[in-house]
Coordinates of C-alpha atoms and ligand atoms in Angstrom, one line a residue:
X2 CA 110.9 133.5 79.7
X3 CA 114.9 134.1 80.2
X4 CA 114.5 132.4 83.2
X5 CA 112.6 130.4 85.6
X6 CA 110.5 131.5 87.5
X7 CA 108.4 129.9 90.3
X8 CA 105.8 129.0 87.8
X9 CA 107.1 129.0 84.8
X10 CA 110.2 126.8 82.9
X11 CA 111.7 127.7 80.2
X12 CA 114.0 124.5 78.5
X13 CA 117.4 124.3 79.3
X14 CA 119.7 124.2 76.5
X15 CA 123.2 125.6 76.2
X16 CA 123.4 126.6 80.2
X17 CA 120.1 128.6 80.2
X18 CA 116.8 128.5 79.9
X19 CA 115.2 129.0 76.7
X20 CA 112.0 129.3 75.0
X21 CA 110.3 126.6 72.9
X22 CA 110.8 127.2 69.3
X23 CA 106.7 126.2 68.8
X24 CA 106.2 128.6 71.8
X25 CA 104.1 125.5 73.9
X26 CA 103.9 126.5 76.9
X27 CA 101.7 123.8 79.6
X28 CA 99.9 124.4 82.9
X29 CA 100.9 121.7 85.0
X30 CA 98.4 121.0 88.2
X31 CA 98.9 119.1 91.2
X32 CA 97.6 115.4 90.7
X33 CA 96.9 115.4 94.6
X34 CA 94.4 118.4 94.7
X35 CA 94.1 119.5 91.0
X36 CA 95.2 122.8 91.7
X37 CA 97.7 124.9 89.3
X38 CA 101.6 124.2 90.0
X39 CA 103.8 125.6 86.7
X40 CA 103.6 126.2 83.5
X41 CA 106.4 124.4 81.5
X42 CA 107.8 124.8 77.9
X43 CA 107.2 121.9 76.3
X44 CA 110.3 121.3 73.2
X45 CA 109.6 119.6 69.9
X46 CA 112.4 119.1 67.2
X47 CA 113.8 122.4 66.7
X48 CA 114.2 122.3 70.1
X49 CA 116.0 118.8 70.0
X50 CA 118.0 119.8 67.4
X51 CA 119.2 122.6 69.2
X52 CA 119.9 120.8 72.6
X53 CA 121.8 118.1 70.5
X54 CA 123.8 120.7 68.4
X55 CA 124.5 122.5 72.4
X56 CA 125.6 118.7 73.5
X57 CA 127.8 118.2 70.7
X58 CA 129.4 121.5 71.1
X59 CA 130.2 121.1 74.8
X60 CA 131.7 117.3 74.1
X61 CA 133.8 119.4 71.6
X62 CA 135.0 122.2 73.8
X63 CA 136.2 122.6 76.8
X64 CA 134.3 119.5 78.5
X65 CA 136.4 116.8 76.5
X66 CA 139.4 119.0 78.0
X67 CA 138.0 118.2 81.9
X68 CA 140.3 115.7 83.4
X69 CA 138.5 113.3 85.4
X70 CA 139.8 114.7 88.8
X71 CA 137.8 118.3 87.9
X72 CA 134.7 116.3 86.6
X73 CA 134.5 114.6 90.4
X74 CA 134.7 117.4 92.2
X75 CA 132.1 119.2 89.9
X76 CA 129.5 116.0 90.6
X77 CA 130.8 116.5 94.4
X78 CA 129.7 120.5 94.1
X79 CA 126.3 119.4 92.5
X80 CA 125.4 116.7 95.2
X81 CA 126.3 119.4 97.6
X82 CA 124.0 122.2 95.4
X83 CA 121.2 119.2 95.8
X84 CA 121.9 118.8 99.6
X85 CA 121.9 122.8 99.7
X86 CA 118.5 123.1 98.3
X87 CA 116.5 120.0 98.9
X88 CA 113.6 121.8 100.6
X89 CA 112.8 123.4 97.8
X90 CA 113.6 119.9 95.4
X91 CA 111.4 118.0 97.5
X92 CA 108.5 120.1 97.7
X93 CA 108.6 120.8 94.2
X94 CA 108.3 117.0 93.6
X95 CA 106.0 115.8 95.7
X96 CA 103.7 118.9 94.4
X97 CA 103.9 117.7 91.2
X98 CA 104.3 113.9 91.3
X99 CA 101.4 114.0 94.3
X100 CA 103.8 111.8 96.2
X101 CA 104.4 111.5 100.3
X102 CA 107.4 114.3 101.0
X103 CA 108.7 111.8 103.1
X104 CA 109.3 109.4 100.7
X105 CA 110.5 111.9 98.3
X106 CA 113.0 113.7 100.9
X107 CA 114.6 110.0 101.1
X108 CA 114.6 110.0 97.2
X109 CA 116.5 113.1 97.0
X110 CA 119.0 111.8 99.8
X111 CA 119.8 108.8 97.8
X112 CA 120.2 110.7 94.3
X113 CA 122.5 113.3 96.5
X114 CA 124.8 110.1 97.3
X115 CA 124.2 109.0 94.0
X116 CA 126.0 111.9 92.6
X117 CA 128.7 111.2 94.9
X118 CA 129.4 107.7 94.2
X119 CA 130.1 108.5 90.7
X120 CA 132.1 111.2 91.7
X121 CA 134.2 108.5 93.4
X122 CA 133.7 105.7 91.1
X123 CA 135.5 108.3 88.2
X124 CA 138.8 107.0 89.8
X125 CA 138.0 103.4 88.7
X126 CA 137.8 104.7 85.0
X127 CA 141.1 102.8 83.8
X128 CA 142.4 101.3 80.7
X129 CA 144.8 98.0 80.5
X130 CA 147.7 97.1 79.4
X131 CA 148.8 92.8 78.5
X132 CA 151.1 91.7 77.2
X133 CA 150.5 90.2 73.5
X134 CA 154.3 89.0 72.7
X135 CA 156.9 89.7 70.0
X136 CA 157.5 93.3 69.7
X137 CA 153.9 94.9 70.1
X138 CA 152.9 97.1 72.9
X139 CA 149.1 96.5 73.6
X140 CA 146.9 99.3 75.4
X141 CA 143.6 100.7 75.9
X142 CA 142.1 103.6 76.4
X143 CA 138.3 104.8 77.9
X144 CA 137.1 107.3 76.0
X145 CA 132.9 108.9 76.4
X146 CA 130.6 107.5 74.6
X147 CA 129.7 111.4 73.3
X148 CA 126.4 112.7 73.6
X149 CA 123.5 110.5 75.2
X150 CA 119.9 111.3 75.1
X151 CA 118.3 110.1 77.9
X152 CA 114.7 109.4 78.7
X153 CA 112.7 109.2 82.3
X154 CA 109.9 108.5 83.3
X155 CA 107.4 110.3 86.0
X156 CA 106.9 108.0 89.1
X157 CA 110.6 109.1 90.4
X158 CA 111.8 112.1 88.3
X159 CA 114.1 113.4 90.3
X160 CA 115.7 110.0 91.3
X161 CA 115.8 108.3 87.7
X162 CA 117.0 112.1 86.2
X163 CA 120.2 111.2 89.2
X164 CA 120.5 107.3 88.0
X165 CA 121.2 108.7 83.8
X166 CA 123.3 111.9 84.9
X167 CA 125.5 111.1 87.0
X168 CA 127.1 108.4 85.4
X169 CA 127.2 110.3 81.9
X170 CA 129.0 113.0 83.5
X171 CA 131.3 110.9 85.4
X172 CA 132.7 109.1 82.1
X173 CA 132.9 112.3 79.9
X174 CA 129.7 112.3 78.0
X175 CA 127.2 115.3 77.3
X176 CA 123.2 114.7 77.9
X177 CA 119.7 115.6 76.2
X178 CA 117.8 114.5 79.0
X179 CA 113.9 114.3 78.0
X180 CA 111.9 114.5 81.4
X181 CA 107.8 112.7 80.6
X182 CA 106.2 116.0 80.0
X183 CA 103.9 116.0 83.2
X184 CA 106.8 116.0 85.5
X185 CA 110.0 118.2 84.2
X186 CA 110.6 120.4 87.1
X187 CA 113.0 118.7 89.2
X188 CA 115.3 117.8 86.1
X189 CA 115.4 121.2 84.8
X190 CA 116.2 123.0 88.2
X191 CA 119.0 120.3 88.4
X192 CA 120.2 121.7 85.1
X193 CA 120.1 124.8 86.5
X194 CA 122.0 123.9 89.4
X195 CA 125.0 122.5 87.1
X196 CA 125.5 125.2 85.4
X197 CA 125.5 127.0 88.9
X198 CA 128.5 124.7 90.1
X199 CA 130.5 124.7 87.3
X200 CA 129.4 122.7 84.2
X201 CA 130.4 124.5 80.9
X202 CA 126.6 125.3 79.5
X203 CA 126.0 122.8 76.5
X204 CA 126.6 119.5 79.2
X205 CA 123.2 119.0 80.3
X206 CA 120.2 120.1 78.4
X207 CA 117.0 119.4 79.6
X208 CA 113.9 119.5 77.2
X209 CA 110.7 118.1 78.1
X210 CA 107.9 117.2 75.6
X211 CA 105.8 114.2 74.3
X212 CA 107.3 110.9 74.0
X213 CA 106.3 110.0 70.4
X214 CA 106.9 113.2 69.0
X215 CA 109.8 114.9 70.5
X216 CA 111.2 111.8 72.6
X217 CA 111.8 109.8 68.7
X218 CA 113.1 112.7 67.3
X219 CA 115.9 112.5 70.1
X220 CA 116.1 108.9 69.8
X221 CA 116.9 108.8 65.9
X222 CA 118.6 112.5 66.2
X223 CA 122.0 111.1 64.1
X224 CA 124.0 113.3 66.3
X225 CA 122.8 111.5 69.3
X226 CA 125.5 108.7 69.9
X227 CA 124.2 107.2 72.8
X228 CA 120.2 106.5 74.3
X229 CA 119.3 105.4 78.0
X230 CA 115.8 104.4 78.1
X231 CA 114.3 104.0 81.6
X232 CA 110.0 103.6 81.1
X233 CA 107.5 101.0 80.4
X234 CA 108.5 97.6 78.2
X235 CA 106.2 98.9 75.3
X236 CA 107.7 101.7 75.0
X237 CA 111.1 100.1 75.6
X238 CA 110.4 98.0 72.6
X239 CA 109.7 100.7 70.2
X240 CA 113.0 103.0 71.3
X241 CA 114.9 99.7 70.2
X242 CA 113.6 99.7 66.8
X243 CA 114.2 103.4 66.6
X244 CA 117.7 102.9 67.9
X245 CA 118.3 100.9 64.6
X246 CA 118.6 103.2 62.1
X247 CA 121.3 105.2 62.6
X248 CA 122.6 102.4 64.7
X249 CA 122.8 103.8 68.6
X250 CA 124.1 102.1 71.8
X251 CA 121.3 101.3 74.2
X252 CA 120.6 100.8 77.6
X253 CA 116.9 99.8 78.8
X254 CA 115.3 100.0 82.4
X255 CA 112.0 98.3 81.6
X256 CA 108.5 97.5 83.5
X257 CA 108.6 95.0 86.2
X258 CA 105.9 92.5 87.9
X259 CA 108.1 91.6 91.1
X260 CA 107.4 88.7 93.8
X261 CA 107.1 88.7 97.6
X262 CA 107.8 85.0 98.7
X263 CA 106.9 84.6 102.2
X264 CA 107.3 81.3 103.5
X265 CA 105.7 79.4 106.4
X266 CA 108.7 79.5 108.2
X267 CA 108.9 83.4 108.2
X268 CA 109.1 85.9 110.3
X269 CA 105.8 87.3 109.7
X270 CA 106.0 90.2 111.8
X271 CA 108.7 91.5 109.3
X272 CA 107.8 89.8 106.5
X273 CA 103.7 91.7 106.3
X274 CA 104.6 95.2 107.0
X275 CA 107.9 95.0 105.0
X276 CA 105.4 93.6 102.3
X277 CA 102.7 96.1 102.6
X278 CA 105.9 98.9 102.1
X279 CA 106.9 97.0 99.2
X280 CA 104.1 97.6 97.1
X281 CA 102.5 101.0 98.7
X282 CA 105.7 103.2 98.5
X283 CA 105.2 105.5 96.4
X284 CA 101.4 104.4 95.9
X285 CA 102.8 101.3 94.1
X286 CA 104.1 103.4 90.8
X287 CA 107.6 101.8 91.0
X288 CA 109.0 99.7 88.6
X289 CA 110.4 97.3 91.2
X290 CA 107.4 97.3 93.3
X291 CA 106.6 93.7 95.2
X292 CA 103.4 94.0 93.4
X293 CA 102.5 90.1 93.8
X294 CA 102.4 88.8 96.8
X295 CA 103.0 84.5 96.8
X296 CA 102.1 83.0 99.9
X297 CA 102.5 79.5 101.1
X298 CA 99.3 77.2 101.2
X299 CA 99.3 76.5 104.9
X300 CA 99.7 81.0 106.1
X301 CA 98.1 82.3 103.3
X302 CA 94.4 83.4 104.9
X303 CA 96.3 84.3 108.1
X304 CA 98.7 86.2 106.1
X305 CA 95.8 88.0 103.6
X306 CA 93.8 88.9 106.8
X307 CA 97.1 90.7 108.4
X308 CA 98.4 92.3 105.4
X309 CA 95.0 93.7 104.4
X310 CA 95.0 95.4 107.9
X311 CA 98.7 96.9 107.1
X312 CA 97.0 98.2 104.0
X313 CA 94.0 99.7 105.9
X314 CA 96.2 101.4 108.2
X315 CA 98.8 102.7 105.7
X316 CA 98.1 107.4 105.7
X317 CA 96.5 108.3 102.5
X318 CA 96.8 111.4 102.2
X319 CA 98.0 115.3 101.1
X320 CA 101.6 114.5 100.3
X321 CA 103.1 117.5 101.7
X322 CA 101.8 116.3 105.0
X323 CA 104.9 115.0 106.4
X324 CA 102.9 112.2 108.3
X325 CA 101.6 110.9 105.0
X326 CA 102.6 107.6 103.9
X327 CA 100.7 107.1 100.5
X328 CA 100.1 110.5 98.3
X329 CA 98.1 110.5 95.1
X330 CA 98.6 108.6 91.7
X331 CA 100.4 110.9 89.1
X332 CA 96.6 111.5 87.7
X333 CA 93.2 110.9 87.3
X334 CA 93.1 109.2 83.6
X335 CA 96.3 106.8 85.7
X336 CA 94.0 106.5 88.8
X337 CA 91.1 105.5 86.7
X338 CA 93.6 102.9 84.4
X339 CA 94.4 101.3 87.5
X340 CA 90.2 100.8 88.8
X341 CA 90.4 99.3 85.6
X342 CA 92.7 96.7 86.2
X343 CA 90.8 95.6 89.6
X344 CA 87.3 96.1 87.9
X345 CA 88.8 93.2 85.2
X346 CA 90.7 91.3 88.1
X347 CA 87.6 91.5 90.0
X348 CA 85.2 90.0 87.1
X349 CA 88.2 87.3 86.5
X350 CA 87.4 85.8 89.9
X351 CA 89.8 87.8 92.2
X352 CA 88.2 88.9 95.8
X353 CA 89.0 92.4 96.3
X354 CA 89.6 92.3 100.7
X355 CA 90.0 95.6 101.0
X356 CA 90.6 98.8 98.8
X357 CA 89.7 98.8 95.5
X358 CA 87.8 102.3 95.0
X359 CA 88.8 106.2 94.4
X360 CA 90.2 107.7 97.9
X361 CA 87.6 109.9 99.4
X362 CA 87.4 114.0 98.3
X363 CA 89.3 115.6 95.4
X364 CA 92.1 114.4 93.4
X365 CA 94.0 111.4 92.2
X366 CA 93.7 109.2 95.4
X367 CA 93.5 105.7 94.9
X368 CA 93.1 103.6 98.2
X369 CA 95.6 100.5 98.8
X370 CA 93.8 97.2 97.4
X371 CA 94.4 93.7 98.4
X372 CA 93.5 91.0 95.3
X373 CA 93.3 87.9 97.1
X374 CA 92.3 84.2 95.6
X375 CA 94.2 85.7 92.5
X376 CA 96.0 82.7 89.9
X377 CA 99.1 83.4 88.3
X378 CA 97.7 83.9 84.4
X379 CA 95.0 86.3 85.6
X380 CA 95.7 89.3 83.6
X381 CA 96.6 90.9 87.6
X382 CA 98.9 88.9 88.2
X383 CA 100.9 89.1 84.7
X384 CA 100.4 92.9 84.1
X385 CA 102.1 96.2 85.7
X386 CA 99.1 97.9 87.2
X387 CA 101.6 100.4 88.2
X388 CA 99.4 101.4 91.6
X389 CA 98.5 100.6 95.0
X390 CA 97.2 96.9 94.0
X391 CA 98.5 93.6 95.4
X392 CA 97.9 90.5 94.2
X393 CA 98.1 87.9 96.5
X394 CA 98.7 84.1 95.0
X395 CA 99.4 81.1 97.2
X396 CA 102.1 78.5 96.6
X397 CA 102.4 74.7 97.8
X398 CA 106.5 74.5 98.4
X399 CA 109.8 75.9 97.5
X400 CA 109.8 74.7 93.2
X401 CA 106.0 75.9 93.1
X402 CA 107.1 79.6 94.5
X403 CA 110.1 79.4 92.4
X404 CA 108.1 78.6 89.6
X405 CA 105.3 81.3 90.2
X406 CA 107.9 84.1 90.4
X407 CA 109.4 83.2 87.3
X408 CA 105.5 83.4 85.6
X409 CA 105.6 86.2 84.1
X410 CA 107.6 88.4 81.0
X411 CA 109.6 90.3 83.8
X412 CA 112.5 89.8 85.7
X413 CA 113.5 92.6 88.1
X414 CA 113.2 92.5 91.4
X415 CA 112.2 89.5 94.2
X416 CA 112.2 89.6 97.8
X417 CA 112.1 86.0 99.8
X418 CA 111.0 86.0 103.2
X419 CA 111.8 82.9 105.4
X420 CA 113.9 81.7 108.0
X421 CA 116.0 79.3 106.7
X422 CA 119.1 81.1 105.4
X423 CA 119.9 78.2 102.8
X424 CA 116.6 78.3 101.2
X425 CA 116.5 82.3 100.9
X426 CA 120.4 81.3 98.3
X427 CA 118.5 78.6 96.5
X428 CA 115.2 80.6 95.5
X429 CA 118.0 83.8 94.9
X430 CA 119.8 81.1 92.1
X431 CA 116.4 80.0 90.8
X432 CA 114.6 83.6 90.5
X433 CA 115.2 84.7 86.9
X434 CA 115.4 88.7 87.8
X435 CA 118.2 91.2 88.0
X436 CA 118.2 91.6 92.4
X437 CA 116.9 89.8 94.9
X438 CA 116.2 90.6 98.3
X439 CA 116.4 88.3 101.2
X440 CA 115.0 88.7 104.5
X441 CA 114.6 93.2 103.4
X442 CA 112.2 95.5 101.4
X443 CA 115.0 97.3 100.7
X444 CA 115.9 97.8 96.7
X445 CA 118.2 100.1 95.4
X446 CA 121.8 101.2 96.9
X447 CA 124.5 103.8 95.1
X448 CA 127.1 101.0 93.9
X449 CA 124.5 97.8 93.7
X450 CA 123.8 97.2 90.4
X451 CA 120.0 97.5 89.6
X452 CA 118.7 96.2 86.5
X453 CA 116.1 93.6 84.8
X454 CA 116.3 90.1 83.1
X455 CA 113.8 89.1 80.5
X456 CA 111.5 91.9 79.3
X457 CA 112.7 94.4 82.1
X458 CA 115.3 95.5 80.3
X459 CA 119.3 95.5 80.1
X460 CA 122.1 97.4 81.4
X461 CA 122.9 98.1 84.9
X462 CA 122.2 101.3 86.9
X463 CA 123.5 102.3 90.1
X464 CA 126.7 100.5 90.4
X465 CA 130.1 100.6 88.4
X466 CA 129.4 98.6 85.6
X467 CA 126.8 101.8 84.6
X468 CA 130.5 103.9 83.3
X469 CA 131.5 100.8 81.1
X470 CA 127.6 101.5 79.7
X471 CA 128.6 105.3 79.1
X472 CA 132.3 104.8 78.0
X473 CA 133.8 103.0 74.9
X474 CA 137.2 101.1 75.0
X475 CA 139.9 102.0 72.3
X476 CA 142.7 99.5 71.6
X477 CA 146.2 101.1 70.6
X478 CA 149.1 98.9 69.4
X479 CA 152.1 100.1 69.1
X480 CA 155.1 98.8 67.5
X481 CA 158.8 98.6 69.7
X482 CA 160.4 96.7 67.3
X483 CA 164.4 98.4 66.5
X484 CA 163.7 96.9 62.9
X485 CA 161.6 98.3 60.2
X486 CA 158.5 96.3 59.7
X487 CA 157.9 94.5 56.2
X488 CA 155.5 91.5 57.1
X489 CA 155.1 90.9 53.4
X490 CA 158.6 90.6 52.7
X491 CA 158.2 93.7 50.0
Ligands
NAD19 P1 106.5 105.3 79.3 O1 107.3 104.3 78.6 O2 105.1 105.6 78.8 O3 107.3 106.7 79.2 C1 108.6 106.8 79.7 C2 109.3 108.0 79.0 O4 109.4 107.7 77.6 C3 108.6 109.3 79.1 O5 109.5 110.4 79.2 C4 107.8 109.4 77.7 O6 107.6 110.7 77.3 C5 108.9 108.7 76.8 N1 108.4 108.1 75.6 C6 107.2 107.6 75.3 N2 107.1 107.2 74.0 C7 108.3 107.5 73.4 C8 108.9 107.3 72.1 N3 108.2 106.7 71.2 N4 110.1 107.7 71.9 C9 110.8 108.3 72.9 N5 110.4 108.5 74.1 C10 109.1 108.1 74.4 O7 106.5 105.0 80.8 P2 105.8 105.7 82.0 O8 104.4 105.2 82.1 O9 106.1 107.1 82.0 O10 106.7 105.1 83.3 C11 106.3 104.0 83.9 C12 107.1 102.8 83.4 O11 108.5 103.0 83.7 C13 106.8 101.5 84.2 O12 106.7 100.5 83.3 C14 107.9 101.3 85.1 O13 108.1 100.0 85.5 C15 109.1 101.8 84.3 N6 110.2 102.2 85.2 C16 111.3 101.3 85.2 C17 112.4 101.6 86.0 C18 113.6 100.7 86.0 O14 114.6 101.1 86.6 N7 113.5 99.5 85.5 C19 112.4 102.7 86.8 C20 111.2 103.5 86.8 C21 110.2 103.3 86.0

């Protein structure tokens, strides 16, 4: 297994692929049809040691001795390898993550441009100079934070694997990236394609396997300096206690429960398809999906009875269909996790208006559900279901929707709909999350920052506050003075 074939990844350690010291090897099928995809080496901590030792090695060598000018036109040459080969990126993706190629050609567009804002944003990379008085000259100096071990999730591997890299490579660093074992392909032809453009081999390793097995051995690997944690809040929880000891720098992109405010005096004809998007992309499996929707009192049946005919009309079906809209959940056991949610929602007192079954025919289908007569402490409302479920909660006036978005643990995303312009600024002061939206679906831009409050995390991704997260600051002070120093008078 020197190298990969169409079927079958290797890991990717030291600029090549390699085999898994236990020799696990997984089939890897399509969650949309449940046919066979890959097989993919899966690493454990051999493996991890040897990616880390490869990391360390390359911050060591000739990487530390790439001026920043050489590492921007190298993440230019890699967003134009991505651009180059996207066909192949996107159908591999939405194979094995069972989502809609359209939305997945978009993701790869936006990770292209991703790569190039940091190949930009390099030139902002900048240490200071103040003055401090007497005869002391004050500067600092920003120098990588070494190597980082960096952990994704499935719903956007591709995407997520572009949010950690880029960045990392712009301020210096080296990377053990840890795919989710169901979904490594993307991440490790991107490795490839580093090495292709020029990265010295050792500066991005790529080694898939379990999270509590092979992920914690990355996480508390001492010669890991760095960890950027992008999954669910539990998990989140448990990479900060294993961050403690050896003591690592952290950065976590958590779970999310986000609001859709649409208010009476809304454009509705926006506001309900823009919703339905909000939630469905990507069969709802985003962190920052609009996954409850708070309606005010005096629309809300008018505005259940429109958006569950969005969600009745939205194309469920084989992702590589490029008219698709909605592919499959990432897999059956996820699929059935979610019926689980709406079965419990349902029993709670929730009316299920449309949805709320397995799609129709093989695979992991799961067809968009509207919850509607849904409180704000039903467990629907407070957990991430992390599928195609809404739940739709009415509000009375501006404090009460304030109030219901702030209900749960997370804070990272809202969108406010309604057409006064002064009340869409208030509700953005009073939302306790890390974006909000007004008047767009939209969510996440190369140079915004996108991050969470509360339990959905901390650190910022996607804008240039993300280097300061992968760089440390030195302070030098040097003495001018034409006189010896003695400050004890020795
Ligand atoms: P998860 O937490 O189960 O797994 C995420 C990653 O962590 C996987 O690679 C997994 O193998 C690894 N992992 C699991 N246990 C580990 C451990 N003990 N040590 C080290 N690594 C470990 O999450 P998931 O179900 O794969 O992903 C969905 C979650 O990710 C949702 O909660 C979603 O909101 C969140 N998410 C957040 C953002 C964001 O930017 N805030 C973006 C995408 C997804």
């Amino acid at each position: 297994m020197a190298v990969a074939t169409e079927r079958e990844y290797g890991l990717f350690i030291a600029g090549e692929f390699a085999e898994p010291a236990s020799g696990e090897v997984r089939d890897l099928v399509e969650p949309a049809s449940g046919q066979p995809l890959a097989r993919a080496a899966m690493g454990g901590a051999e493996d991890v040691d040897r990616a880390v030792e490869a990391a360390r090695a390359a911050l060591d060598g000739p990487w530390a001795k790439t001026p920043p000018n050489e590492r921007s036109r190298l993440l230019h040459a890699l967003a134009d390898a991505i651009g180059a080969n996207r066909k192949e990126l996107a159908e591999l993706e939405s194979r094995n993550v069972g989502k809609a190629i359209s939305s997945v050609k978009a993701e790869i567009a936006l990770a292209t441009e991703h790569y190039r804002f940091f190949a930009s944003a390099i030139a902002s990379i900048a240490g200071r100079s103040n003055p401090i008085g007497g005869s002391l000259l004050f500067y600092s100096l920003k120098e990588p934070v070494g190597v980082c071990a960096q952990i994704v999730p499935w719903n956007y591997p591709f995407m997520m694997t572009a949010w950690k890299v880029a960045p990392a490579l712009g301020a210096g660093c080296t990377i053990v990236l840890k795919p989710d074992p169901q979904t490594p392909l993307t991440a490790l032809r991107l490795a490839e394609l580093a090495v292709e453009v020029g990265f010295p081999p050792g500066v991005v390793n790529v080694v898939p396997g379990d999270g509590p097995t092979t992920g914690s051995h990355l996480v508390t690997h001492p010669g890991v300096d760095k960890v950027a944690f992008t999954g669910s809040t539990k998990t989140g929880g448990e990479i900060m206690r294993l961050c403690s000891d050896p003591i690592k720098r952290l950065t976590l992109e958590l779970g999310g429960k986000s609001p859709n405010l649409v208010f009476a005096d809304a454009d509705l004809a926006d506001a309900i398809p823009s919703a339905a998007y909000s939630i469905y992309y990507s069969a709802g499996q985003s962190c920052e999906a609009r996954s409850r929707l708070l309606v005010e009192r005096s629309i809300y049946d008018d505005v259940v009875a429109q958006f569950a005919d969005k969600a009745g009309a939205i194309k469920m079906g084989d992702p590589l269909d490029p008219e698709t809209q909605m592919g499959s959940l990432i897999s059956e056991s996820h699929r059935d996790r979610v019926h689980g949610f709406v079965e419990r929602g349902r029993d709670a007192g929730a009316e299920i208006v449309t949805g709320g079954e397995h799609g129709d025919g093989k695979g992991a289908f799961y067809k968009p559900t509207v919850l509607a007569q849904v409180e704000s402490g039903m467990e629907v409302a407070q957990e991430e279901i992390f599928g195609p479920v809404v739940t739709i909660i009415p509000f009375e006036d501006e404090k009460d929707a304030a109030r219901i978005a702030n209900d749960t643990k997370y804070g990272l995303f809202a969108t406010v709909w309604t057409g006064d312009p002064a009340k869409g600024h208030r509700l953005a002061r009073q939302i306790k999350s890390g974006m909000v939206g007004i008047n767009t679906p939209y969510t996440a831009f190369p140079g915004i920052p996108f991050g969470g409050y509360k339990q959905s995390g901390f650190g910022r991704e996607l804008g240039l506050d993300t280097l300061e997260l992968y760089l440390e600051t030195k302070s030098v002070l040097v003495s001018t003075s034409a006189r010896p120093y003695n400050p004890f008078g020795l």
